[in-house]
Coordinates of C-alpha atoms in Angstrom, one line a residue:
M1 CA 95.4 118.1 112.6
D2 CA 94.1 116.0 109.7
P3 CA 96.8 113.6 108.3
Q4 CA 94.9 113.2 105.1
A5 CA 94.8 117.0 104.6
L6 CA 98.6 117.1 105.1
R7 CA 99.0 114.4 102.6
L8 CA 96.9 116.1 100.0
K9 CA 99.0 119.3 100.3
S10 CA 102.2 117.2 100.0
M11 CA 100.8 115.5 96.9
S12 CA 100.0 119.0 95.4
T13 CA 103.5 120.2 96.1
L14 CA 104.9 117.0 94.5
A15 CA 102.7 117.4 91.4
S16 CA 104.1 120.9 90.9
L17 CA 107.5 119.3 90.8
G18 CA 106.4 116.6 88.3
L19 CA 106.5 113.9 91.0
A20 CA 103.8 111.7 92.5
V21 CA 103.3 109.1 95.3
P22 CA 100.8 106.3 95.3
A23 CA 97.4 106.9 97.0
H24 CA 98.0 103.9 99.3
L25 CA 101.2 105.4 100.9
P26 CA 100.0 105.8 104.5
P27 CA 100.0 109.4 105.9
L28 CA 102.0 110.2 109.0
D29 CA 100.3 109.9 112.4
P30 CA 99.6 113.2 114.2
S31 CA 102.1 113.7 117.0
E32 CA 103.1 116.2 119.6
L33 CA 106.4 118.1 119.0
R34 CA 109.4 117.8 121.1
D35 CA 109.9 121.1 122.9
E36 CA 112.3 123.9 122.0
G37 CA 114.8 123.2 124.8
E38 CA 115.2 119.5 123.8
T39 CA 115.5 120.5 120.2
L40 CA 118.3 123.0 120.8
K41 CA 120.2 120.4 122.9
R42 CA 119.9 117.9 120.1
L43 CA 121.0 120.5 117.6
A44 CA 124.1 121.4 119.7
C45 CA 125.2 117.7 120.0
L46 CA 124.9 117.3 116.3
H47 CA 126.7 120.5 115.6
A48 CA 129.7 119.4 117.7
C49 CA 129.9 116.1 115.9
S50 CA 129.4 117.5 112.5
A51 CA 132.1 120.1 113.1
S52 CA 134.6 117.3 114.1
A53 CA 133.5 115.2 111.1
F54 CA 134.7 118.1 109.0
G55 CA 138.1 118.3 110.8
F56 CA 137.5 120.3 114.0
S57 CA 139.3 118.8 117.0
R58 CA 137.1 116.1 118.7
V59 CA 138.7 117.1 122.0
K60 CA 137.6 120.7 121.6
S61 CA 134.1 119.7 120.5
L62 CA 133.7 117.5 123.5
A63 CA 135.1 120.3 125.7
W64 CA 132.5 122.7 124.2
I65 CA 129.7 120.1 124.9
E66 CA 130.9 119.9 128.5
A67 CA 131.0 123.7 128.8
Q68 CA 127.4 123.8 127.7
S69 CA 126.4 121.1 130.3
L70 CA 125.2 118.9 127.5
T71 CA 127.3 115.8 128.0
S72 CA 124.3 113.7 129.2
F73 CA 122.4 114.7 126.0
L74 CA 125.0 113.1 123.7
E75 CA 123.8 109.9 122.2
E76 CA 126.1 106.9 122.7
E77 CA 127.3 107.0 119.1
E78 CA 128.2 110.7 119.4
A79 CA 130.1 110.3 122.7
S80 CA 132.0 107.4 121.1
F81 CA 132.9 109.5 118.1
L82 CA 134.1 112.5 120.1
R83 CA 136.2 110.3 122.3
G84 CA 137.9 108.9 119.2
Q85 CA 136.3 105.5 119.2
E86 CA 134.2 105.7 116.1
S87 CA 134.4 107.0 112.5
G88 CA 132.7 110.3 111.8
N89 CA 131.4 109.6 108.3
R90 CA 127.7 109.6 109.3
F91 CA 128.1 113.0 111.2
A92 CA 129.2 114.9 108.1
Y93 CA 125.9 114.3 106.4
Q94 CA 124.0 115.4 109.4
V95 CA 124.6 119.0 108.7
E96 CA 121.3 118.7 106.7
G97 CA 119.5 117.4 109.8
I98 CA 120.9 120.4 111.8
F99 CA 119.5 122.7 109.1
A100 CA 116.1 121.1 109.4
L101 CA 116.1 121.6 113.2
C102 CA 117.1 125.2 112.7
W103 CA 114.2 125.6 110.3
A104 CA 111.8 124.0 112.8
L105 CA 113.2 126.4 115.5
G106 CA 112.5 129.4 113.2
I107 CA 116.2 130.2 112.9
E108 CA 116.1 129.5 109.2
E109 CA 113.3 131.1 107.2
S110 CA 112.5 128.4 104.7
I111 CA 113.4 124.8 103.8
D112 CA 114.0 124.1 100.2
W113 CA 114.2 120.3 99.8
F114 CA 116.2 120.6 96.5
D115 CA 118.8 123.0 97.8
A116 CA 121.5 121.6 100.0
V117 CA 123.0 123.6 102.9
D118 CA 125.4 126.3 101.7
N119 CA 128.9 127.0 103.1
A120 CA 127.6 130.1 105.0
F121 CA 125.2 128.0 107.1
V122 CA 127.9 127.0 109.7
H123 CA 128.5 130.7 110.4
R124 CA 124.9 131.0 111.6
L125 CA 125.7 128.4 114.3
P126 CA 127.7 128.8 117.5
N127 CA 131.4 129.2 116.7
L128 CA 133.1 126.3 118.4
K129 CA 136.6 127.7 117.8
L130 CA 135.7 130.7 119.9
G131 CA 133.7 128.7 122.4
E132 CA 130.6 130.7 121.5
P133 CA 127.8 129.4 123.8
L134 CA 124.6 127.7 122.7
Q135 CA 122.7 130.7 124.2
S136 CA 123.8 132.7 121.2
L137 CA 121.4 130.6 119.2
C138 CA 118.6 130.4 121.8
A139 CA 117.7 134.1 121.5
S140 CA 116.5 133.7 117.9
A141 CA 114.7 130.4 118.4
R142 CA 110.9 130.3 118.2
M143 CA 109.5 126.9 117.5
R144 CA 107.2 126.7 114.5
D145 CA 103.6 125.6 114.6
T146 CA 103.1 121.8 115.0
V147 CA 101.0 121.7 111.8
E148 CA 103.7 123.4 109.8
I149 CA 106.4 121.0 111.0
M150 CA 104.1 117.9 110.5
Q151 CA 103.5 119.2 106.9
A152 CA 107.2 119.3 106.3
A153 CA 107.7 115.9 107.8
D154 CA 105.0 114.5 105.5
L155 CA 106.5 116.1 102.5
G156 CA 109.9 114.8 103.4
Y157 CA 108.4 111.3 103.7
C158 CA 106.8 111.6 100.2
L159 CA 110.0 112.9 98.7
H160 CA 112.0 110.1 100.1
W161 CA 109.5 107.6 98.6
A162 CA 109.8 109.4 95.2
L163 CA 113.6 109.2 95.5
R164 CA 113.6 105.5 96.2
D165 CA 111.0 104.9 93.4
A166 CA 113.2 106.8 91.0
S167 CA 116.3 104.7 92.1
L168 CA 114.4 101.4 91.6
A169 CA 113.2 102.6 88.1
G170 CA 116.8 103.5 87.1
E171 CA 115.9 107.2 87.0
R172 CA 118.0 108.3 90.0
K173 CA 120.1 110.5 87.7
D174 CA 117.0 112.6 87.0
F175 CA 116.4 113.4 90.7
P176 CA 117.6 117.0 91.4
I177 CA 119.3 116.5 94.8
E178 CA 121.7 114.1 96.5
P179 CA 119.8 111.5 98.6
Y180 CA 121.4 112.4 101.9
V181 CA 119.8 115.8 101.8
I182 CA 116.3 114.4 101.9
I183 CA 117.2 111.5 104.2
E184 CA 118.9 113.6 106.9
R185 CA 116.3 116.3 106.9
R186 CA 113.6 113.7 107.1
R187 CA 115.4 112.1 110.0
A188 CA 115.4 115.4 111.9
L189 CA 111.7 116.0 111.3
E190 CA 110.8 112.4 112.2
W191 CA 112.7 112.9 115.5
L192 CA 110.9 116.1 116.2
T193 CA 107.5 114.5 115.7
G194 CA 108.0 111.1 117.2
P195 CA 109.4 109.4 120.4
D196 CA 112.4 107.5 118.9
R197 CA 116.0 108.1 119.7
W198 CA 117.8 109.9 116.9
Y199 CA 119.8 106.8 115.8
D200 CA 116.9 104.4 116.2
I201 CA 114.7 106.2 113.6
T202 CA 113.7 103.9 110.8
L203 CA 113.4 105.8 107.5
D204 CA 111.2 103.3 105.7
T205 CA 109.1 104.4 102.7

C-alpha cells in the first residue's frame, strides 16, 4: 500500500469538488485493519449509546449490551453514560461514526461525505426496542479491503483539513456539510486503521 498513491487519489477527488489540500500535508501511515468481530462490537456499543442519546432508555440500552455479552467492550465514557453518570451529547453525533463502520463492514454500499445519515439508517441496525441481537447484523457483514478503507480514511483526513481551512478563512458557510459528519466518520476510520482507543483519537489536521 503506497500512502502517496492514496493521497494523490484523495487530491483528485477533492479537485473534482473544487477543494484542495497543501502538498506538505502528510499522508496517513499504512496500517493493519481491526478485524470484523472487533468492529461489530464497537458498532454495537456506539449504537446503544446513540439510541439513548436520542431518547431510548439507558437502562434498556445497557440491558441490551449485557444480553449481547458486550459489557466489557464498553468504553469508560459509554458505561458512565448508560449508567446515568454522564451527558449523552457526544453520542448523538456518533451516528455518523456508526455509519462509517457499517460502510467498512460492507453493510452500507457507499459513503458520501457530503450526505448525512438519513432517518432510515437506524432501521438497518438491530432494533433495541425488540431486543434484536447483534447477530442480525453479522450475517451481512463482510469487511472491505484494507486499501479501500485506508483510501476513505485519507480522504476524510483531507476533507477535515479543507473544512478547518475554510473555517479559518471565514468561508465555513460555503462548505456543503455540517462539520460533525466529517469529524465523526473520520474518527471511525482512524479507529479502524490505528491502535488508539475510540475516545483517545486525536483528529489533528
